[in-house]
Tab-separated table of C-alpha atoms in Angstrom:
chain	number	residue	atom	x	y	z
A	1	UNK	CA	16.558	0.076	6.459
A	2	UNK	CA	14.546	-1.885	3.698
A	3	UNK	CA	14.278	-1.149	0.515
A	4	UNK	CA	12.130	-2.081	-2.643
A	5	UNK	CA	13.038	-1.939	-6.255
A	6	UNK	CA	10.951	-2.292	-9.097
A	7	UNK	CA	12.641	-1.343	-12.489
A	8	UNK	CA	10.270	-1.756	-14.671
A	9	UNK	CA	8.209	1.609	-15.168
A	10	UNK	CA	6.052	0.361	-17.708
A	11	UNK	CA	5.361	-3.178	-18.884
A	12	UNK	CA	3.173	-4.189	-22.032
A	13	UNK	CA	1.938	-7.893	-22.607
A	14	UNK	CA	-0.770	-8.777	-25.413
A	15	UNK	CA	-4.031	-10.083	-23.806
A	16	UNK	CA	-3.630	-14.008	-23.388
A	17	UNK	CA	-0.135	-13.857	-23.131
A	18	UNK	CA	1.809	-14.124	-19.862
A	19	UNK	CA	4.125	-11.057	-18.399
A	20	UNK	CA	6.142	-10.958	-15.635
A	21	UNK	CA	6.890	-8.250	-13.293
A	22	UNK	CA	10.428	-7.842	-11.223
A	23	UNK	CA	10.999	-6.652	-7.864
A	24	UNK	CA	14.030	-6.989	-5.274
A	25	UNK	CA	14.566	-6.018	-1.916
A	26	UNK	CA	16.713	-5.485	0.214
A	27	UNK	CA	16.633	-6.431	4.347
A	28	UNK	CA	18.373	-7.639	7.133
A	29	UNK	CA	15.212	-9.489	8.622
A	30	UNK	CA	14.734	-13.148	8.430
A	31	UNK	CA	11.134	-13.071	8.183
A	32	UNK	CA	8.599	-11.011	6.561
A	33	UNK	CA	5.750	-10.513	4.513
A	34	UNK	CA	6.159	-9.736	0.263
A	35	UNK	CA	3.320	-8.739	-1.605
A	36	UNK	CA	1.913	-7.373	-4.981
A	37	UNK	CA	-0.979	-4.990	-4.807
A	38	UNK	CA	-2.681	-3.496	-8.062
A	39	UNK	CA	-4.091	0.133	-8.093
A	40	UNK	CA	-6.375	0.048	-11.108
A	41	UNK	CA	-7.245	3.867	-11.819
A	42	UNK	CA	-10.067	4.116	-9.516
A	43	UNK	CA	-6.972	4.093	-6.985
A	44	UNK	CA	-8.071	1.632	-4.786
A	45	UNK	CA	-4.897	-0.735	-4.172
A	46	UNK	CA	-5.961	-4.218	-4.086
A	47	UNK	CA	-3.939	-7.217	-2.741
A	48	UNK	CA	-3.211	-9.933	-5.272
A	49	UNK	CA	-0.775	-11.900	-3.701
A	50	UNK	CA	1.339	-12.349	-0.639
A	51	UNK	CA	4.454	-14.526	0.190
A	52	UNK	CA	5.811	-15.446	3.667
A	53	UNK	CA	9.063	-15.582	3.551
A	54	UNK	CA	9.614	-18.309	5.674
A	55	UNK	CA	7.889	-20.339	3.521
A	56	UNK	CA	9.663	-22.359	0.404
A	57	UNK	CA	6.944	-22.614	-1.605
A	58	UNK	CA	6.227	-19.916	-4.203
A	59	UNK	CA	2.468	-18.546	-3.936
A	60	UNK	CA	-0.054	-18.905	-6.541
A	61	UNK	CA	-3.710	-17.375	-6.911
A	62	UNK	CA	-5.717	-18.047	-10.023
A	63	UNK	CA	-3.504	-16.976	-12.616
A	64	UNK	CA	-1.149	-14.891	-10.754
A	65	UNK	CA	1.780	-16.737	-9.160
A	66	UNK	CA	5.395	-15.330	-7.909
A	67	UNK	CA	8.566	-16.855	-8.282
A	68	UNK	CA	10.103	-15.983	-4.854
A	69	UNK	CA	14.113	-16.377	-3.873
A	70	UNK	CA	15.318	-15.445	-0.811
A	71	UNK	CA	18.616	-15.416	-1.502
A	72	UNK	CA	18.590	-13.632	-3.944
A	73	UNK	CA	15.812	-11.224	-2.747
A	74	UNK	CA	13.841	-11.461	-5.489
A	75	UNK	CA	10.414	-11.427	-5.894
A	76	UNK	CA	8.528	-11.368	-9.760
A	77	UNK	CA	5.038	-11.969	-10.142
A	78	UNK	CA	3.499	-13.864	-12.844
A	79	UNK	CA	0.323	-13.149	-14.120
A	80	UNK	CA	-0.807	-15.730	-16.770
A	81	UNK	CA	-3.598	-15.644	-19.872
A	82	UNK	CA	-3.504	-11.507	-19.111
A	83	UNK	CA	-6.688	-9.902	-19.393
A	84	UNK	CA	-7.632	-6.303	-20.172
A	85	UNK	CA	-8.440	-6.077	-16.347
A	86	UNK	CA	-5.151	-6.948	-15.353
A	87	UNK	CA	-4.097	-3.239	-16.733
A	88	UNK	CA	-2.726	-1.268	-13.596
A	89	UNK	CA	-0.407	-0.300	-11.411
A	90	UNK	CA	1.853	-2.962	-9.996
A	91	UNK	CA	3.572	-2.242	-6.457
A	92	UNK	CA	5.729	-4.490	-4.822
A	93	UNK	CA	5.849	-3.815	-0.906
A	94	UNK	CA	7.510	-5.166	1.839
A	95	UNK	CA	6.143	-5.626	5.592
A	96	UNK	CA	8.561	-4.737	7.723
A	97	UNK	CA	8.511	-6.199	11.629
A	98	UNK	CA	7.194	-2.671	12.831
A	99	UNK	CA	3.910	-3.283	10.695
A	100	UNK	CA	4.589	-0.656	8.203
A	101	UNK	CA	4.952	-1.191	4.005
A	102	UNK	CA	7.200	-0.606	2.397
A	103	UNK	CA	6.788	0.026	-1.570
A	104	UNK	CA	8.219	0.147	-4.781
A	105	UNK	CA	7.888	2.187	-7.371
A	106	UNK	CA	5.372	0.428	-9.145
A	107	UNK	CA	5.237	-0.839	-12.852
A	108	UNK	CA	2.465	0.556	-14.999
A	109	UNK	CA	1.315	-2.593	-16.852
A	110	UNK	CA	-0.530	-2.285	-20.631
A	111	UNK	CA	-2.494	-5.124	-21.869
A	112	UNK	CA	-2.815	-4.843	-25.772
A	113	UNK	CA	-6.330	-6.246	-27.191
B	1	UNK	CA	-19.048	-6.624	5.118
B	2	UNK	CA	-17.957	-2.722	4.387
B	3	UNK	CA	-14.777	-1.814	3.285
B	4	UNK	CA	-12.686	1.211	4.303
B	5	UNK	CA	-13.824	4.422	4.016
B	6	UNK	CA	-12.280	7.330	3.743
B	7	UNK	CA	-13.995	10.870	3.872
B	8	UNK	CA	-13.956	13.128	1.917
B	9	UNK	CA	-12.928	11.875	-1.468
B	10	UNK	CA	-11.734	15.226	-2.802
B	11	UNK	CA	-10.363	18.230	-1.078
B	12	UNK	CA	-8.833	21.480	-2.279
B	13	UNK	CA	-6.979	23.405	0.596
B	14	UNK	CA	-5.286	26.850	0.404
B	15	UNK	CA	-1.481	27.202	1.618
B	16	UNK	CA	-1.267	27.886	5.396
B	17	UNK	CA	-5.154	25.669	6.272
B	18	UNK	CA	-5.283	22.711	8.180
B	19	UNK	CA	-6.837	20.061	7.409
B	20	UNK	CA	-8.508	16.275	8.362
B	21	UNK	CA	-9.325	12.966	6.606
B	22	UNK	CA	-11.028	10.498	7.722
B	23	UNK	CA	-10.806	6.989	7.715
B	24	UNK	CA	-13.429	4.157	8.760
B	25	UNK	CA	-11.881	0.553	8.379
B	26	UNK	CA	-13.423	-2.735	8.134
B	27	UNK	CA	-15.427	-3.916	11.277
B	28	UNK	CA	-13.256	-5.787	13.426
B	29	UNK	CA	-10.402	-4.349	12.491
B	30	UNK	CA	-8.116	-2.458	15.179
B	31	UNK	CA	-5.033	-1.503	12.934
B	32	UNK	CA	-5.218	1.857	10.740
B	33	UNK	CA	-2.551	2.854	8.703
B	34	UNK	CA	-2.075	5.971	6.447
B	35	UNK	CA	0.250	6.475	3.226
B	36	UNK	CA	0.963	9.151	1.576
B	37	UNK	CA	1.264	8.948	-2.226
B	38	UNK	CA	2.341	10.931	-4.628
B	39	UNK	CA	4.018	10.742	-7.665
B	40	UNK	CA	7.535	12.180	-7.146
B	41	UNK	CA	7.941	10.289	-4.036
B	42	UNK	CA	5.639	7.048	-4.465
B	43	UNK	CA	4.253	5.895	-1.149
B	44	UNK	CA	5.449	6.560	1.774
B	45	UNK	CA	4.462	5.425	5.439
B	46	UNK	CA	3.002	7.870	7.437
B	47	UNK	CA	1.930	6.126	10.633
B	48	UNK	CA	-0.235	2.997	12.178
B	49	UNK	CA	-2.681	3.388	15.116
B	50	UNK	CA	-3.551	0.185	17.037
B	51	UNK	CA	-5.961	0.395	19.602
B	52	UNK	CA	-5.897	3.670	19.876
B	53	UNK	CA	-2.261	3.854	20.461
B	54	UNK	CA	0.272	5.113	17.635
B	55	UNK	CA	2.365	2.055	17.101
B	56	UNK	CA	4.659	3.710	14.311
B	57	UNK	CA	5.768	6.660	12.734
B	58	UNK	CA	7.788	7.593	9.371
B	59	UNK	CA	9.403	10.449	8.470
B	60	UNK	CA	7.169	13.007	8.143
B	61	UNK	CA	7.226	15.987	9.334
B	62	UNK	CA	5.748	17.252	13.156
B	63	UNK	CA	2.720	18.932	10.797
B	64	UNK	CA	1.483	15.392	9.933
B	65	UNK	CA	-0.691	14.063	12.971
B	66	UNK	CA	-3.101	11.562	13.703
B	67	UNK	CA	-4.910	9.912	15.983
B	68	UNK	CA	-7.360	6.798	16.369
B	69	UNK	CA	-10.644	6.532	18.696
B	70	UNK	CA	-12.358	3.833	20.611
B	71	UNK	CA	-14.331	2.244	17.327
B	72	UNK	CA	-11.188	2.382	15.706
B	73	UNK	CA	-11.840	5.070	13.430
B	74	UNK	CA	-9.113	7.307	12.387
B	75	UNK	CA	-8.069	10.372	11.584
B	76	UNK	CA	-5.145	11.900	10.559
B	77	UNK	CA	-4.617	16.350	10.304
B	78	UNK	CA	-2.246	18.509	8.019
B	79	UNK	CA	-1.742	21.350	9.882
B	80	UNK	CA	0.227	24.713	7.953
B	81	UNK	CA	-0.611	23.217	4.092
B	82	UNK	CA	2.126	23.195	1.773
B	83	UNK	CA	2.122	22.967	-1.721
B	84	UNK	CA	4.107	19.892	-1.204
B	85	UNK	CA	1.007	18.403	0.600
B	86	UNK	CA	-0.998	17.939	-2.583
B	87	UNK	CA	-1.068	13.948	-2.533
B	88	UNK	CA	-3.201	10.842	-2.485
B	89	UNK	CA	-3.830	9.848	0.868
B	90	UNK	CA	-4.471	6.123	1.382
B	91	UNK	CA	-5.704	4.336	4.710
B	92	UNK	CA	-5.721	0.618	5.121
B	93	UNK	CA	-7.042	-1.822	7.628
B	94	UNK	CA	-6.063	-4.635	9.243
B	95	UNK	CA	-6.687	-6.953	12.400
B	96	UNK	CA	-3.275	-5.534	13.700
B	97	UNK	CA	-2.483	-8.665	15.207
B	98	UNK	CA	-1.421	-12.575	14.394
B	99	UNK	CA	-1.575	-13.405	10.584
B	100	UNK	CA	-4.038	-11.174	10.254
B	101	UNK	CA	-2.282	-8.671	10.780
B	102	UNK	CA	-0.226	-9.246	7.438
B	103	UNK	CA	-3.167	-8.438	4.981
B	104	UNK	CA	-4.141	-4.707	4.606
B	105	UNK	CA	-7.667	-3.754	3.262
B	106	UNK	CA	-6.696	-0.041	1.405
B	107	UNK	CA	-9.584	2.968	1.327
B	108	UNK	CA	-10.022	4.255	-1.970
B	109	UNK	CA	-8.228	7.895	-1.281
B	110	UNK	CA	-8.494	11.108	-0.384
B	111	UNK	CA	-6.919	13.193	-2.935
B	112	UNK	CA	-5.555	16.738	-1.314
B	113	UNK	CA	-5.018	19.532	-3.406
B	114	UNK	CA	-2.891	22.532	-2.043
B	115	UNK	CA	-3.557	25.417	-4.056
């Protein structure tokens, strides 16, 4: 069975600054989907990045980029100039071949004016 | 284009009720899925309807159900409440199929309170 690991509860990065959140995984599959969803506190989780994981490249959007290695199964996100926005839940979830996510814990991220 | 919807927002349910949620995704979309979050456990999978057809199931209990109609919208019952029930429930959309199958589109909740 997959899992997902994120062992950062909390995180804290003063606005501007870049932070950078960790998550590993575990899996037998050779390919799948990794991706980084924020739930601000209206709850609403909201994609900001995904990485296939056939692909070599690491994926970038705006200021958010991850730093993916497959052998190592890791997967940190990057999120650059942080804004006061930015402050939410990180999760970390896995697509496994049967269409279901899986998730990590999450990391509760603070952004200090 | 509308987002997912999920009905009601709020619900407070005695011990013992049943209950339903609703969830309307994106047009176009024939994939629902429903999590379950709360936060001893985090999120956890309940099951995915495609097409009317429950493609998969985690490992909840028999009192967790759902189903999904012909325009896609789903729903998903708690039968015999538990306290244990109390929980954010999340839905999320996608095409089901090809690449875009890999992005979901999440609801913004329906938070269930067992009382």
């Amino acid at each position: 069975a997959q899992t997902v690991t994120q062992s950062q509860p909390e995180m804290s990065v003063q606005e501007a600054e870049t932070v950078t959140l960790s998550c590993t995984y575990d899996t037998s599959e050779s390919d799948y989907y990794l991706f980084w969803y924020k739930q601000p506190p209206s709850r609403q989780m909201i994609l900001v990045i995904r990485q296939e994981a056939y692909k070599q490249q690491n994926a970038t959007e705006n200021r958010f980029s991850v730093n993916f290695q497959k052998a190592a199964k890791s997967f940190s996100l990057k999120i650059s100039d942080s804004q006061l926005g930015d402050a939410a839940m990180y999760f970390c979830a896995y697509r496994s071949a049967n269409y279901q996510l899986i998730w990590g814990a999450g990391t509760k991220l603070i952004i200090k004016p | 284009k509308a987002g997912v919807t999920q009905t009601p927002r709020y619900l407070i349910k005695t011990r013992g009720q049943q209950v339903t949620l609703s969830c309307s995704p994106i047009s176009g979309h024939r994939s629902v899925s429903w999590y379950q979050q709360t936060p001893g456990q985090g999120l956890q999978f309940l099951f995915e309807y495609f097409s009317e057809t429950q493609r998969n199931k985690g490992n909840f209990p028999g009192r967790f159900s759902g189903r999904q109609f012909s325009n896609s919208r789903s729903e998903m019952n708690v039968s015999t409440l538990e306290l244990g029930d109390s929980a954010l429930y999340l839905c999320a959309s996608s095409s089901g199929t090809g690449i875009g199958s890999t992005e979901a589109f999440f609801g913004q909740g329906t938070r269930l309170t067992v009382v």
